[in-house]
Every structure is written in structure tokens, then in C-alpha cells.
Amino acid sequence: MPFSRRVFLAGLSSATGAHLLSRSRALAATPLHVGDQKGGAQALLTAAGLTTRSPVPLQWSLFAGAPMLIQALTAGAVDVGVIGDAPLVFAQAGGSPIKAVAAIQTDGTMTAIVVRKDSPIRSVQDLKGRSVATLKSQTGHYLTLAALRDAGMHDDDVRFVFVPPTAAKMALQNGSVDAWATWGPYIADAKIDDGAREIVNGGRLMSGLSYVIATDEALQSQRNAIIAYNRLLRDGHQWMLTHAEDYAMAWSRETGLSLPVAREVVRTSMASVVPITPDIVRKQQSVSDFMTATKMIPGSWDAKAVTDPTLAF
């Protein structure tokens, strides 16, 4: 591992307490460095029995969320990773040298806004004048603004509190904030273990897209390895469609969260992994335009410039 990559990952992992490396049995000598989150791609591929089928060694590093994964991609500390549609625009606006090389299509319901079970808030309209915890320029921020506009409200009708998920969870529980806009396991955990209520999700309001992201450097030097990784993810998600309970049990063991939470995560994570198409680029452009219109990011950004439709798999 190059010195700069090693130093970056060591420093970042000491801050997050989440750094893991593992190597598959494979034929190729050069590993593909994969950035992941706990309960993410590595958990899925392992549960599906696909890690040993990789034609290249996979070296895994865990990150606490998309912002830190984007930092690692930008620094060249990892070659590939998965982020959502809004984080992709955020990365593009920040000048990260990356491209989306595959799309992961879900129904969008994994992103939602939740409130405490005893909250008087029953609808998006009830959020007026209230505080919403989320990550800045990420999927929860996007959903909140989309929900406000869908309800005929204004972008400044809520007060955003930009904090990490762990702090947001505590703030919601102790009443420091009125609502929490977040995604995936955080939503499932809040609803099932904490009794939080969902008032809206991204099913109608979001693209439901996430992306496999690769650095420009990796696309030049490890193109075939990236294509092979895309195939593994495609096969893993196909396996999940018919093995939901098996994956939920594996996911629960991996994350330490309860089986009911795991089942909810799996239910909202059902997806297909496909190459980048013109329709996907159009959807991503809509996300980018919305983020510009709502001032989530400065400037306007061309989705074609951050997507690569040439990697067939």
C-alpha cells in the first residue's frame, strides 16, 4: 500500500474507530481498494458467498458515512465505494476526481424523516418552525427540502441542525431536535428500537439511486477490476432478492443491530445494479439541478461529467 494511502486510512480510522482490511483469495496481484460502511457491500458479498469468487483481491476499509468515504476517494486512499445521488453532487461540487460507474436502483424508501413517538408532528406541514437534524448536502437534507416543496412550503420553514447520525439520534431522543432526516439502518433502528414515527420517505420524492464510484486514477489503472466488482455487486443484490431472511440474519450479526431492524433494512435495500444509462444520467441531472435551486451546493453541475457509461457488465 503506498505510504500516502496508508497514512490517510490510519488517520481517518483512528478518528472514526472503523478501519478494516481483508483480502479475498484471488488470482490478480494488485488489490482493488474498496471503501465501505458497516453492513454494506462487504457484508452483502460475504453473506452471498461471493467474496471468494472475486477475480481480483479486495481490500476493504470501513467509513462512518458518505462524507468520509468521499474524502478517502478524493485523497486516492480507496479506489471504489458506494454513495447516494446527493452525495455524488456534493463530491462533484467539491472537485473530487471521481466517476459513477454503476447505478444501484432502489425505491427510495430507505431515506425518511422520523419524529419521536410522542411528538405532535403528524405531517410535513407540521414541521413548520421546527428543527430537523441531518447531514448537510446529503440524502436526508435533500429529502427534507423536497418534502417541504412538495407540501407547498418554503425551504426556510424548518431550522436545520447539521450533525452526524449518532448525535442526531441522541438529539431526537432527548428532545433537542424535533425531527431527524436520515437513511437506511438509522431509520430502521429509530423506528423499531426507539419507537420513532416516520412522517415521510423518499418513495415519491427521490430518485432512489446510489452509485458505485471510482476514482479517475483507478479507472485508468484498474478498469477490469472495477467491472469485475460491479458484477459481484450485481450478483449480490440479485441473491438478496431471493434470500432476504438469510441476509437479514447475516446483517444483524455483522452490525450488532437487532434482527427486526435488519429485516427492515433489507426490505428497503432491495435493488438492482445496472450500468450507467442516459435515463440514469437524466435522473442524476435532476438531483443536481434541485440541489442548485435549493442552494444545497453552489453553482450548477453537469451529471454527464461525473458519470461513466462505458463500463458494461
PDB file of C-alpha atoms in Angstrom, residues 33-271:
ATOM      1  CA  HIS A  33      -9.208  -0.855  -2.505  1.00  0.00           C
ATOM      2  CA  VAL A  34     -12.904  -0.681  -1.613  1.00  0.00           C
ATOM      3  CA  GLY A  35     -14.371   1.927   0.707  1.00  0.00           C
ATOM      4  CA  ASP A  36     -17.421   0.630   2.551  1.00  0.00           C
ATOM      5  CA  GLN A  37     -19.697   1.192   5.515  1.00  0.00           C
ATOM      6  CA  LYS A  38     -20.577  -1.335   8.198  1.00  0.00           C
ATOM      7  CA  GLY A  39     -23.293  -3.613   6.908  1.00  0.00           C
ATOM      8  CA  GLY A  40     -22.545  -2.527   3.343  1.00  0.00           C
ATOM      9  CA  ALA A  41     -21.073  -4.218   0.290  1.00  0.00           C
ATOM     10  CA  GLN A  42     -18.658  -6.461   2.161  1.00  0.00           C
ATOM     11  CA  ALA A  43     -21.428  -7.814   4.376  1.00  0.00           C
ATOM     12  CA  LEU A  44     -23.613  -8.500   1.342  1.00  0.00           C
ATOM     13  CA  LEU A  45     -20.920 -10.195  -0.745  1.00  0.00           C
ATOM     14  CA  THR A  46     -19.799 -12.309   2.209  1.00  0.00           C
ATOM     15  CA  ALA A  47     -23.346 -13.416   3.016  1.00  0.00           C
ATOM     16  CA  ALA A  48     -23.921 -14.305  -0.645  1.00  0.00           C
ATOM     17  CA  GLY A  49     -20.690 -16.311  -0.762  1.00  0.00           C
ATOM     18  CA  LEU A  50     -19.242 -14.083  -3.486  1.00  0.00           C
ATOM     19  CA  THR A  51     -16.056 -12.762  -1.895  1.00  0.00           C
ATOM     20  CA  THR A  52     -14.140 -15.899  -2.810  1.00  0.00           C
ATOM     21  CA  ARG A  53     -15.288 -15.568  -6.434  1.00  0.00           C
ATOM     22  CA  SER A  54     -13.620 -12.213  -6.960  1.00  0.00           C
ATOM     23  CA  PRO A  55     -11.024 -12.333  -9.778  1.00  0.00           C
ATOM     24  CA  VAL A  56      -9.082  -9.562  -8.007  1.00  0.00           C
ATOM     25  CA  PRO A  57      -8.088  -9.192  -4.348  1.00  0.00           C
ATOM     26  CA  LEU A  58     -10.490  -6.890  -2.499  1.00  0.00           C
ATOM     27  CA  GLN A  59      -9.008  -4.778   0.289  1.00  0.00           C
ATOM     28  CA  TRP A  60     -11.714  -3.227   2.456  1.00  0.00           C
ATOM     29  CA  SER A  61     -11.736  -0.036   4.512  1.00  0.00           C
ATOM     30  CA  LEU A  62     -14.751   0.969   6.609  1.00  0.00           C
ATOM     31  CA  PHE A  63     -16.012   4.541   6.966  1.00  0.00           C
ATOM     32  CA  ALA A  64     -18.711   6.057   9.152  1.00  0.00           C
ATOM     33  CA  GLY A  65     -20.570   7.732   6.275  1.00  0.00           C
ATOM     34  CA  ALA A  66     -20.501   9.181   2.773  1.00  0.00           C
ATOM     35  CA  PRO A  67     -18.597  12.400   3.643  1.00  0.00           C
ATOM     36  CA  MET A  68     -15.602  10.464   4.973  1.00  0.00           C
ATOM     37  CA  LEU A  69     -15.763   7.990   2.095  1.00  0.00           C
ATOM     38  CA  ILE A  70     -15.713  10.906  -0.340  1.00  0.00           C
ATOM     39  CA  GLN A  71     -12.647  12.280   1.454  1.00  0.00           C
ATOM     40  CA  ALA A  72     -10.909   8.942   1.037  1.00  0.00           C
ATOM     41  CA  LEU A  73     -11.790   8.732  -2.658  1.00  0.00           C
ATOM     42  CA  THR A  74     -10.587  12.285  -3.212  1.00  0.00           C
ATOM     43  CA  ALA A  75      -7.292  11.521  -1.486  1.00  0.00           C
ATOM     44  CA  GLY A  76      -6.821   8.331  -3.503  1.00  0.00           C
ATOM     45  CA  ALA A  77      -6.889   6.225  -0.342  1.00  0.00           C
ATOM     46  CA  VAL A  78      -9.545   3.949  -1.824  1.00  0.00           C
ATOM     47  CA  ASP A  79     -10.393   3.124  -5.436  1.00  0.00           C
ATOM     48  CA  VAL A  80     -14.143   2.496  -5.318  1.00  0.00           C
ATOM     49  CA  GLY A  81     -17.101   2.904  -2.987  1.00  0.00           C
ATOM     50  CA  VAL A  82     -20.870   3.414  -2.922  1.00  0.00           C
ATOM     51  CA  ILE A  83     -22.556   6.772  -2.254  1.00  0.00           C
ATOM     52  CA  GLY A  84     -26.016   8.221  -2.861  1.00  0.00           C
ATOM     53  CA  ASP A  85     -27.219  10.624  -5.531  1.00  0.00           C
ATOM     54  CA  ALA A  86     -26.994  13.772  -3.390  1.00  0.00           C
ATOM     55  CA  PRO A  87     -23.522  12.916  -2.039  1.00  0.00           C
ATOM     56  CA  LEU A  88     -22.370  12.423  -5.631  1.00  0.00           C
ATOM     57  CA  VAL A  89     -23.353  16.006  -6.465  1.00  0.00           C
ATOM     58  CA  PHE A  90     -21.687  17.181  -3.248  1.00  0.00           C
ATOM     59  CA  ALA A  91     -18.493  15.365  -4.253  1.00  0.00           C
ATOM     60  CA  GLN A  92     -18.626  16.793  -7.764  1.00  0.00           C
ATOM     61  CA  ALA A  93     -19.075  20.330  -6.446  1.00  0.00           C
ATOM     62  CA  GLY A  94     -16.090  19.762  -4.173  1.00  0.00           C
ATOM     63  CA  GLY A  95     -13.862  18.823  -7.088  1.00  0.00           C
ATOM     64  CA  SER A  96     -13.472  15.151  -6.216  1.00  0.00           C
ATOM     65  CA  PRO A  97     -11.827  13.278  -9.150  1.00  0.00           C
ATOM     66  CA  ILE A  98     -14.420  10.502  -9.357  1.00  0.00           C
ATOM     67  CA  LYS A  99     -16.992   8.985 -11.703  1.00  0.00           C
ATOM     68  CA  ALA A 100     -20.152   6.973 -11.161  1.00  0.00           C
ATOM     69  CA  VAL A 101     -19.511   3.633 -12.893  1.00  0.00           C
ATOM     70  CA  ALA A 102     -22.697   1.735 -11.980  1.00  0.00           C
ATOM     71  CA  ALA A 103     -26.103   2.611 -10.568  1.00  0.00           C
ATOM     72  CA  ILE A 104     -27.901   0.927  -7.668  1.00  0.00           C
ATOM     73  CA  GLN A 105     -31.642   1.480  -8.051  1.00  0.00           C
ATOM     74  CA  THR A 106     -33.931   1.234  -5.017  1.00  0.00           C
ATOM     75  CA  ASP A 107     -37.449   2.559  -4.461  1.00  0.00           C
ATOM     76  CA  GLY A 108     -36.239   5.496  -2.362  1.00  0.00           C
ATOM     77  CA  THR A 109     -37.993   4.482   0.855  1.00  0.00           C
ATOM     78  CA  MET A 110     -34.737   3.930   2.732  1.00  0.00           C
ATOM     79  CA  THR A 111     -34.475   7.708   3.263  1.00  0.00           C
ATOM     80  CA  ALA A 112     -37.083   9.184   5.621  1.00  0.00           C
ATOM     81  CA  ILE A 113     -37.917  11.789   8.245  1.00  0.00           C
ATOM     82  CA  VAL A 114     -38.805  10.462  11.681  1.00  0.00           C
ATOM     83  CA  VAL A 115     -40.111  12.055  14.892  1.00  0.00           C
ATOM     84  CA  ARG A 116     -40.445  10.781  18.442  1.00  0.00           C
ATOM     85  CA  LYS A 117     -43.428   8.549  19.091  1.00  0.00           C
ATOM     86  CA  ASP A 118     -44.968  11.154  21.421  1.00  0.00           C
ATOM     87  CA  SER A 119     -44.379  14.064  19.019  1.00  0.00           C
ATOM     88  CA  PRO A 120     -47.361  16.197  17.961  1.00  0.00           C
ATOM     89  CA  ILE A 121     -45.859  16.274  14.434  1.00  0.00           C
ATOM     90  CA  ARG A 122     -48.029  14.175  12.123  1.00  0.00           C
ATOM     91  CA  SER A 123     -47.229  15.548   8.674  1.00  0.00           C
ATOM     92  CA  VAL A 124     -44.681  17.535   6.729  1.00  0.00           C
ATOM     93  CA  GLN A 125     -46.804  20.669   7.238  1.00  0.00           C
ATOM     94  CA  ASP A 126     -46.396  20.216  10.998  1.00  0.00           C
ATOM     95  CA  LEU A 127     -42.642  20.671  10.597  1.00  0.00           C
ATOM     96  CA  LYS A 128     -43.067  24.420  10.072  1.00  0.00           C
ATOM     97  CA  GLY A 129     -40.981  26.280  12.627  1.00  0.00           C
ATOM     98  CA  ARG A 130     -39.425  23.036  13.867  1.00  0.00           C
ATOM     99  CA  SER A 131     -35.838  21.756  13.889  1.00  0.00           C
ATOM    100  CA  VAL A 132     -34.616  18.881  11.696  1.00  0.00           C
ATOM    101  CA  ALA A 133     -31.325  17.086  12.305  1.00  0.00           C
ATOM    102  CA  THR A 134     -29.490  15.754   9.277  1.00  0.00           C
ATOM    103  CA  LEU A 135     -26.172  15.787   7.416  1.00  0.00           C
ATOM    104  CA  LYS A 136     -25.560  18.841   5.259  1.00  0.00           C
ATOM    105  CA  SER A 137     -25.913  18.268   1.498  1.00  0.00           C
ATOM    106  CA  GLN A 138     -26.635  14.566   1.983  1.00  0.00           C
ATOM    107  CA  THR A 139     -29.752  12.490   1.316  1.00  0.00           C
ATOM    108  CA  GLY A 140     -31.675  13.495   4.454  1.00  0.00           C
ATOM    109  CA  HIS A 141     -31.131  17.179   3.699  1.00  0.00           C
ATOM    110  CA  TYR A 142     -32.328  16.581   0.137  1.00  0.00           C
ATOM    111  CA  LEU A 143     -35.458  14.726   1.253  1.00  0.00           C
ATOM    112  CA  THR A 144     -36.424  17.419   3.747  1.00  0.00           C
ATOM    113  CA  LEU A 145     -36.240  20.171   1.139  1.00  0.00           C
ATOM    114  CA  ALA A 146     -38.072  18.029  -1.421  1.00  0.00           C
ATOM    115  CA  ALA A 147     -40.813  17.254   1.111  1.00  0.00           C
ATOM    116  CA  LEU A 148     -41.197  20.926   2.042  1.00  0.00           C
ATOM    117  CA  ARG A 149     -41.577  21.977  -1.580  1.00  0.00           C
ATOM    118  CA  ASP A 150     -43.945  19.094  -2.280  1.00  0.00           C
ATOM    119  CA  ALA A 151     -46.123  20.314   0.590  1.00  0.00           C
ATOM    120  CA  GLY A 152     -46.162  23.873  -0.773  1.00  0.00           C
ATOM    121  CA  MET A 153     -43.839  25.145   1.920  1.00  0.00           C
ATOM    122  CA  HIS A 154     -40.629  27.165   1.843  1.00  0.00           C
ATOM    123  CA  ASP A 155     -37.036  25.991   2.231  1.00  0.00           C
ATOM    124  CA  ASP A 156     -36.624  28.070   5.388  1.00  0.00           C
ATOM    125  CA  ASP A 157     -39.785  26.793   7.075  1.00  0.00           C
ATOM    126  CA  VAL A 158     -37.613  24.454   9.146  1.00  0.00           C
ATOM    127  CA  ARG A 159     -34.392  25.001  11.055  1.00  0.00           C
ATOM    128  CA  PHE A 160     -31.689  22.558  10.021  1.00  0.00           C
ATOM    129  CA  VAL A 161     -29.295  21.184  12.616  1.00  0.00           C
ATOM    130  CA  PHE A 162     -26.357  19.631  10.781  1.00  0.00           C
ATOM    131  CA  VAL A 163     -24.891  16.873  12.952  1.00  0.00           C
ATOM    132  CA  PRO A 164     -23.654  13.282  12.444  1.00  0.00           C
ATOM    133  CA  PRO A 165     -26.186  10.439  12.794  1.00  0.00           C
ATOM    134  CA  THR A 166     -25.079   9.391  16.283  1.00  0.00           C
ATOM    135  CA  ALA A 167     -25.548  12.941  17.575  1.00  0.00           C
ATOM    136  CA  ALA A 168     -28.837  13.285  15.681  1.00  0.00           C
ATOM    137  CA  LYS A 169     -30.196  10.106  17.267  1.00  0.00           C
ATOM    138  CA  MET A 170     -29.405  11.384  20.751  1.00  0.00           C
ATOM    139  CA  ALA A 171     -30.811  14.829  19.978  1.00  0.00           C
ATOM    140  CA  LEU A 172     -34.100  13.342  18.794  1.00  0.00           C
ATOM    141  CA  GLN A 173     -34.341  11.124  21.857  1.00  0.00           C
ATOM    142  CA  ASN A 174     -33.710  13.949  24.333  1.00  0.00           C
ATOM    143  CA  GLY A 175     -35.903  16.464  22.526  1.00  0.00           C
ATOM    144  CA  SER A 176     -33.111  18.782  21.376  1.00  0.00           C
ATOM    145  CA  VAL A 177     -34.476  18.491  17.831  1.00  0.00           C
ATOM    146  CA  ASP A 178     -37.988  17.838  16.602  1.00  0.00           C
ATOM    147  CA  ALA A 179     -37.236  15.530  13.669  1.00  0.00           C
ATOM    148  CA  TRP A 180     -34.420  13.549  12.095  1.00  0.00           C
ATOM    149  CA  ALA A 181     -33.908  13.086   8.347  1.00  0.00           C
ATOM    150  CA  THR A 182     -31.687  10.105   7.682  1.00  0.00           C
ATOM    151  CA  TRP A 183     -31.438   6.801   5.855  1.00  0.00           C
ATOM    152  CA  GLY A 184     -31.136   3.018   5.992  1.00  0.00           C
ATOM    153  CA  PRO A 185     -30.133   1.441   9.295  1.00  0.00           C
ATOM    154  CA  TYR A 186     -30.606   4.690  11.231  1.00  0.00           C
ATOM    155  CA  ILE A 187     -34.237   4.902  10.118  1.00  0.00           C
ATOM    156  CA  ALA A 188     -34.897   1.240  10.863  1.00  0.00           C
ATOM    157  CA  ASP A 189     -33.246   1.445  14.282  1.00  0.00           C
ATOM    158  CA  ALA A 190     -35.140   4.625  15.203  1.00  0.00           C
ATOM    159  CA  LYS A 191     -38.496   3.183  14.165  1.00  0.00           C
ATOM    160  CA  ILE A 192     -38.172  -0.323  15.538  1.00  0.00           C
ATOM    161  CA  ASP A 193     -35.957   0.013  18.617  1.00  0.00           C
ATOM    162  CA  ASP A 194     -36.760   3.616  19.627  1.00  0.00           C
ATOM    163  CA  GLY A 195     -40.419   3.723  18.578  1.00  0.00           C
ATOM    164  CA  ALA A 196     -39.964   6.737  16.298  1.00  0.00           C
ATOM    165  CA  ARG A 197     -42.650   7.514  13.726  1.00  0.00           C
ATOM    166  CA  GLU A 198     -41.973   8.082  10.032  1.00  0.00           C
ATOM    167  CA  ILE A 199     -43.807  11.084   8.578  1.00  0.00           C
ATOM    168  CA  VAL A 200     -42.468  10.927   5.021  1.00  0.00           C
ATOM    169  CA  ASN A 201     -39.983   8.917   2.971  1.00  0.00           C
ATOM    170  CA  GLY A 202     -38.288   9.331  -0.374  1.00  0.00           C
ATOM    171  CA  GLY A 203     -40.502   6.919  -2.286  1.00  0.00           C
ATOM    172  CA  ARG A 204     -42.189   9.680  -4.336  1.00  0.00           C
ATOM    173  CA  LEU A 205     -39.646  12.408  -3.794  1.00  0.00           C
ATOM    174  CA  MET A 206     -36.232  10.930  -4.528  1.00  0.00           C
ATOM    175  CA  SER A 207     -34.556   9.060  -7.360  1.00  0.00           C
ATOM    176  CA  GLY A 208     -33.723   6.062  -5.170  1.00  0.00           C
ATOM    177  CA  LEU A 209     -30.318   5.950  -6.838  1.00  0.00           C
ATOM    178  CA  SER A 210     -26.960   5.206  -5.308  1.00  0.00           C
ATOM    179  CA  TYR A 211     -23.782   4.730  -7.290  1.00  0.00           C
ATOM    180  CA  VAL A 212     -20.634   2.702  -7.418  1.00  0.00           C
ATOM    181  CA  ILE A 213     -17.982   5.422  -7.547  1.00  0.00           C
ATOM    182  CA  ALA A 214     -14.440   5.009  -8.845  1.00  0.00           C
ATOM    183  CA  THR A 215     -11.558   7.440  -8.845  1.00  0.00           C
ATOM    184  CA  ASP A 216     -10.282   8.677 -12.189  1.00  0.00           C
ATOM    185  CA  GLU A 217      -6.926   7.090 -11.405  1.00  0.00           C
ATOM    186  CA  ALA A 218      -8.495   3.690 -10.708  1.00  0.00           C
ATOM    187  CA  LEU A 219     -10.477   3.897 -13.942  1.00  0.00           C
ATOM    188  CA  GLN A 220      -7.205   4.259 -15.790  1.00  0.00           C
ATOM    189  CA  SER A 221      -5.244   1.574 -13.960  1.00  0.00           C
ATOM    190  CA  GLN A 222      -7.869  -0.957 -12.758  1.00  0.00           C
ATOM    191  CA  ARG A 223     -10.738  -0.749 -15.204  1.00  0.00           C
ATOM    192  CA  ASN A 224     -11.206  -4.523 -15.496  1.00  0.00           C
ATOM    193  CA  ALA A 225     -11.111  -4.908 -11.729  1.00  0.00           C
ATOM    194  CA  ILE A 226     -13.853  -2.294 -11.366  1.00  0.00           C
ATOM    195  CA  ILE A 227     -16.007  -4.088 -13.936  1.00  0.00           C
ATOM    196  CA  ALA A 228     -15.500  -7.340 -12.018  1.00  0.00           C
ATOM    197  CA  TYR A 229     -16.502  -5.607  -8.774  1.00  0.00           C
ATOM    198  CA  ASN A 230     -19.658  -4.238 -10.410  1.00  0.00           C
ATOM    199  CA  ARG A 231     -20.575  -7.777 -11.438  1.00  0.00           C
ATOM    200  CA  LEU A 232     -20.090  -9.012  -7.881  1.00  0.00           C
ATOM    201  CA  LEU A 233     -22.394  -6.297  -6.545  1.00  0.00           C
ATOM    202  CA  ARG A 234     -24.971  -7.059  -9.227  1.00  0.00           C
ATOM    203  CA  ASP A 235     -24.919 -10.746  -8.310  1.00  0.00           C
ATOM    204  CA  GLY A 236     -25.032  -9.941  -4.601  1.00  0.00           C
ATOM    205  CA  HIS A 237     -28.156  -7.823  -4.942  1.00  0.00           C
ATOM    206  CA  GLN A 238     -29.787 -10.478  -7.113  1.00  0.00           C
ATOM    207  CA  TRP A 239     -29.043 -13.030  -4.384  1.00  0.00           C
ATOM    208  CA  MET A 240     -30.607 -10.723  -1.769  1.00  0.00           C
ATOM    209  CA  LEU A 241     -33.910 -10.662  -3.663  1.00  0.00           C
ATOM    210  CA  THR A 242     -34.431 -14.373  -3.003  1.00  0.00           C
ATOM    211  CA  HIS A 243     -32.547 -14.680   0.313  1.00  0.00           C
ATOM    212  CA  ALA A 244     -33.867 -11.743   2.319  1.00  0.00           C
ATOM    213  CA  GLU A 245     -34.068 -13.614   5.630  1.00  0.00           C
ATOM    214  CA  ASP A 246     -30.608 -15.128   5.208  1.00  0.00           C
ATOM    215  CA  TYR A 247     -29.159 -11.709   4.550  1.00  0.00           C
ATOM    216  CA  ALA A 248     -31.064 -10.116   7.430  1.00  0.00           C
ATOM    217  CA  MET A 249     -29.580 -12.659   9.843  1.00  0.00           C
ATOM    218  CA  ALA A 250     -26.083 -12.108   8.434  1.00  0.00           C
ATOM    219  CA  TRP A 251     -26.527  -8.324   8.524  1.00  0.00           C
ATOM    220  CA  SER A 252     -27.688  -8.454  12.140  1.00  0.00           C
ATOM    221  CA  ARG A 253     -24.607 -10.456  13.137  1.00  0.00           C
ATOM    222  CA  GLU A 254     -22.329  -8.058  11.222  1.00  0.00           C
ATOM    223  CA  THR A 255     -23.735  -4.837  12.680  1.00  0.00           C
ATOM    224  CA  GLY A 256     -24.875  -5.940  16.121  1.00  0.00           C
ATOM    225  CA  LEU A 257     -28.330  -4.475  15.499  1.00  0.00           C
ATOM    226  CA  SER A 258     -31.464  -6.498  16.174  1.00  0.00           C
ATOM    227  CA  LEU A 259     -32.942  -8.904  13.648  1.00  0.00           C
ATOM    228  CA  PRO A 260     -36.166  -6.833  13.293  1.00  0.00           C
ATOM    229  CA  VAL A 261     -34.020  -3.804  12.416  1.00  0.00           C
ATOM    230  CA  ALA A 262     -32.046  -5.915   9.963  1.00  0.00           C
ATOM    231  CA  ARG A 263     -35.222  -7.135   8.278  1.00  0.00           C
ATOM    232  CA  GLU A 264     -36.413  -3.550   7.802  1.00  0.00           C
ATOM    233  CA  VAL A 265     -33.037  -2.521   6.370  1.00  0.00           C
ATOM    234  CA  VAL A 266     -33.084  -5.411   3.922  1.00  0.00           C
ATOM    235  CA  ARG A 267     -36.678  -4.666   2.924  1.00  0.00           C
ATOM    236  CA  THR A 268     -35.834  -1.105   1.938  1.00  0.00           C
ATOM    237  CA  SER A 269     -32.474  -2.049   0.375  1.00  0.00           C
ATOM    238  CA  MET A 270     -33.800  -4.299  -2.381  1.00  0.00           C
ATOM    239  CA  ALA A 271     -32.097  -3.037  -5.501  1.00  0.00           C
TER     240      ALA A 271
END
